[in-house]
Amino acid sequence: MPGAELPLPLEGVRVTDFTWIIAGPQATRILGDMGADVIKVENESYLDAVRGADGLHNNFHRNKRSMTANLHHPQGREAVERLIAKSDVVIENFSSGAFARMGFPYERLAELKPDIIYVSLSGYGQLGRDSDYGTWGPTAQGASGLTAMSRLPGQPPAGWGYSYLDHTAGFYGAIAALMALWHRDRTGEGQHVDMSQVETGMMLAGVPMLDFQVNGRPYEAIGNHAVHPAVAPHSIYRAGGDDRWIAIAAEDDVQWRALCDALGAPALAADARFATNAARVAAQDALDAEIEQRTREEEPFALAERLQARGVLAGVCQTIEDRMERDPQLAARGFYRSAPHPAFGEHRFEGLPITFSGARWRIDRGAPLVGEHTRDVLRDVLGYADAEIDAMQAEAAV
Amino acid sequence: MAGPMEGVRVVEIGDLGELAGKLLADAGADVIRVEPPRGARSRHTGPFVADRPDVDGSLHYMALNTNKRGVTIDLATPAGVAAWRTLAASADIVIDAAGPDVLDGFGAGYASFADEPRLIWCAITPFGLTGPLRDLPANDLVSMALGGIVMMCGYDDHELPPVRPDGEHSLNIAGEYAVAGMLAALLMRSRTGSGQLLDVSIHEAVAGTTEGAFMNWEYLGRNPERKTGRHAGTVEGWQFQCADGKWAVIFGGGVPRDQKQMDALLTWMDEYDAVGDLREPQYQEVMYLRPQEGGDIRHHFVVTVQAFMKTRPLEEVYRRGQACGLPGAPVNQPEDVLSDPHWEDRGFWATVEIPGASAPARLPRAGYRFTKTPVEFRRRAPLLGEHNAEVLA
């Protein structure tokens, strides 16, 4: 593979990974892709709830190793404590306070490894009156304001058709761990990072929050239109085929005339209702109807190419099938890469959207089986002898 | 105390990296935003203070440029290029979000910094620096469409178009990935002494951020169908309007996951004589079923619970539901969260001066709370060219 000889940016970083579902695993996925040795600690009696959703689990846990440990057995607990002592970062996304109740408050982690970086990721955070509230991606999105911002005017909130804030919380979890690593490398000081998933969403709604406070304007749904700045057309239009749609925007008069030209609609270009951007914004519903009349029978990819060739902003609303099977850009850049998994075989994975000139990212293999690397970790990382490991396994300590 | 990135200098140019620069600036880095003399695009975007368009009055700019310093440089002049070269060479990281080849056109791109081997240069572009679409223009709408988020969001009624969530999320996602990459490159530079080029593709960032879509196609050979207020493909409704007309969302529709939650929920419903037949044994089994199981039993349970909740005001649905262990939440307007005391308990809000407004305003911080390196807000977003003298002198 070209570039295989390049180093991994996070070589030498070890992460003890107590994450599950998606938000935490997204954080450690990024760290693992960039070369950290991510060791997921699991227990067969309380498995990750997305084990079973095989493709989902495989995609979020690629590159990671799995070791099982029974925290109710003294030797199992000792093995985990020795792993923490050999780690740079500990990440978990249990409910607020749960990891401390399992015997691992930050103070204990710092006893085991004085400069440990501990990232706890929960819905409402570890601190505050509602910190014990449960969240999932969709409820965190609702609480944060992001659901309300995904809505067509006159319709109920549409929200996000998946757990966007699980991804987002994971991104910020990775960022926080890396910032804390940077600080540790300069000062020798570790710390606890208390993360709230709802906050990661609220942070992305700062502009409407300011508009409300400064101008007294409550948020109003804009759907697929553009309000700041107001330009038209700017929307999603039906194309030919079963549930096919295309995004089209013309940000100035030149693009507007090019759009009319590409649609073969000189009458539209000459229509006084749409002569200027201000006029088009004012008559946006009529404008959208006129455009959709001309897009609804068009093959979407051919139409997008025709518009793009004339400098109009346009793109097909791609399905996952489109992205994986026909997107020329994702294919050319090798965004989807294959790797093996012991049970599911060879599959593609979503890549990291960063190409480094002096480093590489990796998808060396799929997600680990439960406990697949227990022996490797105990022996190679923690220094247990094979006979000791046999005894611990016989007692179900690991 | 200072944020974790204190001592790192970042120079940011272009319009696609505002969030990336902000995250580093809020965390303590010295981020210098370089703008053309007329100002960055978001200065012209709004919304504006009192709705008066002004380069120093954009709330968009103010939200996304906190803690940065700002300078104006005209790259069309030799003096401007010289100033840029001096400034960029002084940085640990350059965020180049001006578009592919734009800086090269002024002789100011990454290739011209070959004598600065420690420099980390992070290009954030719509499609990346290579590939057949690299020069295709895009905006947030197009990036969200091509990257696949749009087809995941919308309504059960497919006569309605899919929805592009508002908030420039294509830039958010790319910016977040870019920051992770820049931090990794910084850590790597400590080991190797060398900087490098990071090529961040907005298209890839969006395309890799649609959760279960990937698994549906790669493993199951199907395209998930968008649904109103819940995961694409999910059958039961999760989102409903409460007695006061406000919206709530309850993950999984309101099905308890253990006996304690079940008892608490039915006790709550009993208070309003709304429990119906849910105490019958077949409905008690519902908590043991996986989400895709249960058919009519699950459906009846969810419909009965939600019919009850629709008779209660949102605040009760939220608080009492959480007390029962049901993971639910209000569908808040962005402004609703400003008065929720939980976030005050956490010290979440930054208070920021708003030039031209009568009072300072609350801005959200990022969702991490560092115990040793707290993220302090040092300054509001810069006025146009505010730091020209101190930075470029």
Short mmCIF file of N, CA, C and O in Angstrom, two decimals, chain B residues 19-93:
data_model
loop_
_atom_site.label_atom_id
_atom_site.label_comp_id
_atom_site.label_asym_id
_atom_site.label_seq_id
_atom_site.Cartn_x
_atom_site.Cartn_y
_atom_site.Cartn_z
N LEU B 19 -14.79 27.51 12.59
CA LEU B 19 -15.00 26.74 13.82
C LEU B 19 -13.68 26.11 14.28
O LEU B 19 -13.37 26.11 15.47
N ALA B 20 -12.91 25.59 13.34
CA ALA B 20 -11.62 24.99 13.71
C ALA B 20 -10.76 26.00 14.44
O ALA B 20 -10.19 25.73 15.50
N GLY B 21 -10.67 27.21 13.88
CA GLY B 21 -9.87 28.26 14.54
C GLY B 21 -10.43 28.62 15.90
O GLY B 21 -9.70 28.83 16.86
N LYS B 22 -11.75 28.68 15.98
CA LYS B 22 -12.38 29.05 17.25
C LYS B 22 -12.09 28.01 18.34
O LYS B 22 -11.81 28.37 19.49
N LEU B 23 -12.16 26.73 17.99
CA LEU B 23 -11.94 25.70 19.01
C LEU B 23 -10.53 25.83 19.59
O LEU B 23 -10.33 25.69 20.79
N LEU B 24 -9.56 26.11 18.71
CA LEU B 24 -8.19 26.28 19.20
C LEU B 24 -8.04 27.58 19.98
O LEU B 24 -7.39 27.62 21.02
N ALA B 25 -8.69 28.64 19.51
CA ALA B 25 -8.59 29.93 20.21
C ALA B 25 -9.26 29.86 21.57
O ALA B 25 -8.71 30.32 22.58
N ASP B 26 -10.45 29.27 21.62
CA ASP B 26 -11.14 29.16 22.90
C ASP B 26 -10.34 28.33 23.89
O ASP B 26 -10.44 28.52 25.11
N ALA B 27 -9.56 27.38 23.39
CA ALA B 27 -8.75 26.52 24.26
C ALA B 27 -7.41 27.15 24.60
O ALA B 27 -6.54 26.48 25.16
N GLY B 28 -7.21 28.42 24.23
CA GLY B 28 -6.03 29.13 24.70
C GLY B 28 -4.98 29.44 23.66
O GLY B 28 -4.03 30.17 23.93
N ALA B 29 -5.12 28.89 22.44
CA ALA B 29 -4.12 29.19 21.41
C ALA B 29 -4.24 30.66 20.98
O ALA B 29 -5.31 31.27 21.08
N ASP B 30 -3.13 31.21 20.51
CA ASP B 30 -3.13 32.56 19.94
C ASP B 30 -3.49 32.41 18.47
O ASP B 30 -2.63 32.09 17.65
N VAL B 31 -4.75 32.60 18.15
CA VAL B 31 -5.21 32.41 16.78
C VAL B 31 -5.38 33.78 16.14
O VAL B 31 -6.12 34.63 16.65
N ILE B 32 -4.70 33.96 15.02
CA ILE B 32 -4.78 35.23 14.30
C ILE B 32 -5.53 35.00 13.01
O ILE B 32 -5.10 34.24 12.14
N ARG B 33 -6.69 35.63 12.91
CA ARG B 33 -7.50 35.47 11.71
C ARG B 33 -7.07 36.52 10.70
O ARG B 33 -7.11 37.72 10.98
N VAL B 34 -6.70 36.06 9.52
CA VAL B 34 -6.26 36.95 8.45
C VAL B 34 -7.42 37.14 7.48
O VAL B 34 -7.96 36.16 6.95
N GLU B 35 -7.80 38.40 7.24
CA GLU B 35 -8.94 38.68 6.37
C GLU B 35 -8.52 39.63 5.26
O GLU B 35 -7.58 40.41 5.42
N PRO B 36 -9.23 39.59 4.16
CA PRO B 36 -9.00 40.62 3.13
C PRO B 36 -9.48 41.97 3.65
O PRO B 36 -10.26 42.02 4.61
N PRO B 37 -9.06 43.05 3.03
CA PRO B 37 -9.42 44.37 3.56
C PRO B 37 -10.93 44.59 3.71
O PRO B 37 -11.36 45.31 4.61
N ARG B 38 -11.73 43.93 2.88
CA ARG B 38 -13.18 44.13 3.02
C ARG B 38 -13.77 43.25 4.13
O ARG B 38 -14.93 43.37 4.46
N GLY B 39 -12.96 42.37 4.69
CA GLY B 39 -13.44 41.52 5.77
C GLY B 39 -13.81 40.14 5.29
O GLY B 39 -14.10 39.92 4.11
N ALA B 40 -13.81 39.20 6.22
CA ALA B 40 -14.17 37.82 5.92
C ALA B 40 -15.63 37.74 5.48
O ALA B 40 -16.43 38.64 5.78
N ARG B 41 -15.96 36.65 4.81
CA ARG B 41 -17.32 36.50 4.30
C ARG B 41 -18.37 36.61 5.41
O ARG B 41 -19.42 37.24 5.23
N SER B 42 -18.09 36.01 6.56
CA SER B 42 -19.14 35.99 7.58
C SER B 42 -19.39 37.38 8.17
O SER B 42 -20.43 37.61 8.78
N ARG B 43 -18.46 38.33 7.98
CA ARG B 43 -18.76 39.71 8.40
C ARG B 43 -19.89 40.30 7.56
O ARG B 43 -20.52 41.27 7.97
N HIS B 44 -20.12 39.71 6.39
CA HIS B 44 -21.15 40.23 5.48
C HIS B 44 -22.39 39.35 5.49
O HIS B 44 -23.29 39.54 4.68
N THR B 45 -22.39 38.38 6.38
CA THR B 45 -23.42 37.35 6.32
C THR B 45 -24.59 37.61 7.26
O THR B 45 -25.74 37.36 6.92
N GLY B 46 -24.31 38.07 8.44
CA GLY B 46 -25.38 38.26 9.40
C GLY B 46 -25.83 36.95 10.02
O GLY B 46 -25.29 35.90 9.68
N PRO B 47 -26.79 36.97 10.95
CA PRO B 47 -27.58 38.16 11.34
C PRO B 47 -26.70 39.24 11.99
O PRO B 47 -25.63 38.93 12.51
N PHE B 48 -27.21 40.48 11.91
CA PHE B 48 -26.44 41.62 12.40
C PHE B 48 -27.08 42.22 13.65
O PHE B 48 -28.30 42.10 13.85
N VAL B 49 -26.26 42.87 14.44
CA VAL B 49 -26.78 43.63 15.58
C VAL B 49 -27.80 44.64 15.07
O VAL B 49 -27.50 45.41 14.13
N ALA B 50 -29.00 44.61 15.64
CA ALA B 50 -30.09 45.51 15.25
C ALA B 50 -30.40 45.42 13.75
O ALA B 50 -30.97 46.35 13.17
N ASP B 51 -30.02 44.31 13.14
CA ASP B 51 -30.28 44.08 11.72
C ASP B 51 -29.65 45.13 10.81
O ASP B 51 -30.10 45.34 9.69
N ARG B 52 -28.59 45.80 11.30
CA ARG B 52 -27.89 46.78 10.47
C ARG B 52 -26.62 46.14 9.92
O ARG B 52 -25.67 45.89 10.68
N PRO B 53 -26.57 45.88 8.62
CA PRO B 53 -25.36 45.28 8.05
C PRO B 53 -24.14 46.16 8.31
O PRO B 53 -24.17 47.37 8.05
N ASP B 54 -23.10 45.55 8.88
CA ASP B 54 -21.90 46.28 9.25
C ASP B 54 -20.81 45.25 9.45
O ASP B 54 -21.06 44.19 10.04
N VAL B 55 -19.60 45.54 8.95
CA VAL B 55 -18.52 44.55 9.07
C VAL B 55 -18.20 44.21 10.52
O VAL B 55 -17.65 43.14 10.80
N ASP B 56 -18.53 45.12 11.43
CA ASP B 56 -18.26 44.84 12.84
C ASP B 56 -19.53 44.48 13.61
O ASP B 56 -19.52 44.44 14.83
N GLY B 57 -20.59 44.17 12.88
CA GLY B 57 -21.86 43.91 13.55
C GLY B 57 -22.45 42.54 13.28
O GLY B 57 -23.59 42.26 13.65
N SER B 58 -21.66 41.64 12.67
CA SER B 58 -22.21 40.32 12.34
C SER B 58 -22.18 39.40 13.55
O SER B 58 -21.12 39.11 14.11
N LEU B 59 -23.34 38.89 13.93
CA LEU B 59 -23.40 37.96 15.06
C LEU B 59 -22.82 36.61 14.67
O LEU B 59 -22.31 35.88 15.52
N HIS B 60 -22.91 36.27 13.40
CA HIS B 60 -22.27 35.06 12.90
C HIS B 60 -20.76 35.16 13.14
O HIS B 60 -20.14 34.25 13.71
N TYR B 61 -20.20 36.26 12.72
CA TYR B 61 -18.76 36.44 12.92
C TYR B 61 -18.41 36.43 14.40
O TYR B 61 -17.43 35.81 14.83
N MET B 62 -19.24 37.11 15.20
CA MET B 62 -18.94 37.20 16.64
C MET B 62 -18.98 35.83 17.31
O MET B 62 -18.19 35.54 18.21
N ALA B 63 -19.90 34.98 16.88
CA ALA B 63 -20.02 33.66 17.51
C ALA B 63 -18.84 32.77 17.15
O ALA B 63 -18.39 31.97 17.98
N LEU B 64 -18.33 32.89 15.94
CA LEU B 64 -17.34 31.92 15.45
C LEU B 64 -15.91 32.42 15.48
O LEU B 64 -15.00 31.74 15.00
N ASN B 65 -15.71 33.61 16.04
CA ASN B 65 -14.33 34.14 16.05
C ASN B 65 -13.91 34.63 17.42
O ASN B 65 -12.97 35.43 17.54
N THR B 66 -14.55 34.11 18.46
CA THR B 66 -14.17 34.47 19.81
C THR B 66 -12.71 34.14 20.05
O THR B 66 -12.19 33.14 19.55
N ASN B 67 -12.08 34.99 20.85
CA ASN B 67 -10.72 34.76 21.33
C ASN B 67 -9.65 34.82 20.25
O ASN B 67 -8.48 34.58 20.53
N LYS B 68 -10.06 35.14 19.03
CA LYS B 68 -9.04 35.32 17.97
C LYS B 68 -8.61 36.79 17.94
O LYS B 68 -9.35 37.68 18.35
N ARG B 69 -7.43 37.00 17.39
CA ARG B 69 -7.07 38.36 16.99
C ARG B 69 -7.30 38.46 15.48
O ARG B 69 -7.30 37.45 14.80
N GLY B 70 -7.53 39.68 15.01
CA GLY B 70 -7.86 39.84 13.60
C GLY B 70 -6.97 40.85 12.91
O GLY B 70 -6.71 41.93 13.44
N VAL B 71 -6.49 40.47 11.72
CA VAL B 71 -5.70 41.41 10.91
C VAL B 71 -6.23 41.38 9.48
O VAL B 71 -6.81 40.39 9.04
N THR B 72 -6.01 42.47 8.77
CA THR B 72 -6.36 42.51 7.36
C THR B 72 -5.07 42.56 6.54
O THR B 72 -4.14 43.30 6.85
N ILE B 73 -5.04 41.73 5.51
CA ILE B 73 -3.90 41.69 4.60
C ILE B 73 -4.43 41.61 3.18
O ILE B 73 -5.31 40.80 2.88
N ASP B 74 -3.87 42.45 2.32
CA ASP B 74 -4.25 42.41 0.91
C ASP B 74 -3.21 41.61 0.14
O ASP B 74 -2.13 42.11 -0.18
N LEU B 75 -3.55 40.35 -0.16
CA LEU B 75 -2.58 39.48 -0.81
C LEU B 75 -2.33 39.86 -2.27
O LEU B 75 -1.44 39.31 -2.90
N ALA B 76 -3.11 40.80 -2.78
CA ALA B 76 -2.89 41.24 -4.17
C ALA B 76 -1.72 42.21 -4.25
O ALA B 76 -1.34 42.61 -5.36
N THR B 77 -1.14 42.58 -3.11
CA THR B 77 0.01 43.49 -3.14
C THR B 77 1.26 42.77 -2.64
O THR B 77 1.15 41.88 -1.78
N PRO B 78 2.43 43.13 -3.15
CA PRO B 78 3.67 42.51 -2.68
C PRO B 78 3.87 42.71 -1.18
O PRO B 78 4.32 41.78 -0.48
N ALA B 79 3.50 43.87 -0.66
CA ALA B 79 3.66 44.10 0.78
C ALA B 79 2.75 43.17 1.56
O ALA B 79 3.12 42.67 2.63
N GLY B 80 1.57 42.92 1.00
CA GLY B 80 0.64 42.02 1.67
C GLY B 80 1.18 40.61 1.71
O GLY B 80 1.12 39.94 2.75
N VAL B 81 1.72 40.16 0.59
CA VAL B 81 2.29 38.80 0.56
C VAL B 81 3.45 38.70 1.54
O VAL B 81 3.59 37.71 2.27
N ALA B 82 4.28 39.74 1.60
CA ALA B 82 5.42 39.72 2.53
C ALA B 82 4.91 39.65 3.97
O ALA B 82 5.44 38.89 4.80
N ALA B 83 3.87 40.41 4.28
CA ALA B 83 3.32 40.39 5.65
C ALA B 83 2.75 39.01 5.96
O ALA B 83 2.94 38.48 7.06
N TRP B 84 2.06 38.46 5.00
CA TRP B 84 1.51 37.10 5.19
C TRP B 84 2.61 36.09 5.44
O TRP B 84 2.51 35.26 6.34
N ARG B 85 3.68 36.19 4.65
CA ARG B 85 4.76 35.21 4.79
C ARG B 85 5.39 35.30 6.18
O ARG B 85 5.65 34.29 6.82
N THR B 86 5.61 36.52 6.63
CA THR B 86 6.21 36.69 7.96
C THR B 86 5.28 36.12 9.04
O THR B 86 5.71 35.40 9.95
N LEU B 87 3.99 36.43 8.91
CA LEU B 87 3.04 36.00 9.92
C LEU B 87 2.88 34.48 9.92
O LEU B 87 2.96 33.83 10.97
N ALA B 88 2.69 33.90 8.73
CA ALA B 88 2.48 32.45 8.66
C ALA B 88 3.71 31.69 9.15
O ALA B 88 3.60 30.66 9.82
N ALA B 89 4.89 32.24 8.83
CA ALA B 89 6.13 31.57 9.25
C ALA B 89 6.30 31.62 10.77
O ALA B 89 7.03 30.81 11.34
N SER B 90 5.62 32.53 11.42
CA SER B 90 5.72 32.63 12.88
C SER B 90 4.80 31.64 13.59
O SER B 90 4.80 31.53 14.81
N ALA B 91 3.99 30.93 12.82
CA ALA B 91 2.94 30.09 13.41
C ALA B 91 3.41 28.66 13.60
O ALA B 91 4.32 28.19 12.93
N ASP B 92 2.76 27.97 14.53
CA ASP B 92 2.88 26.52 14.61
C ASP B 92 1.99 25.87 13.56
O ASP B 92 2.33 24.84 12.99
N ILE B 93 0.80 26.47 13.38
CA ILE B 93 -0.20 25.89 12.48
C ILE B 93 -0.79 26.98 11.60
O ILE B 93 -1.13 28.06 12.10
#
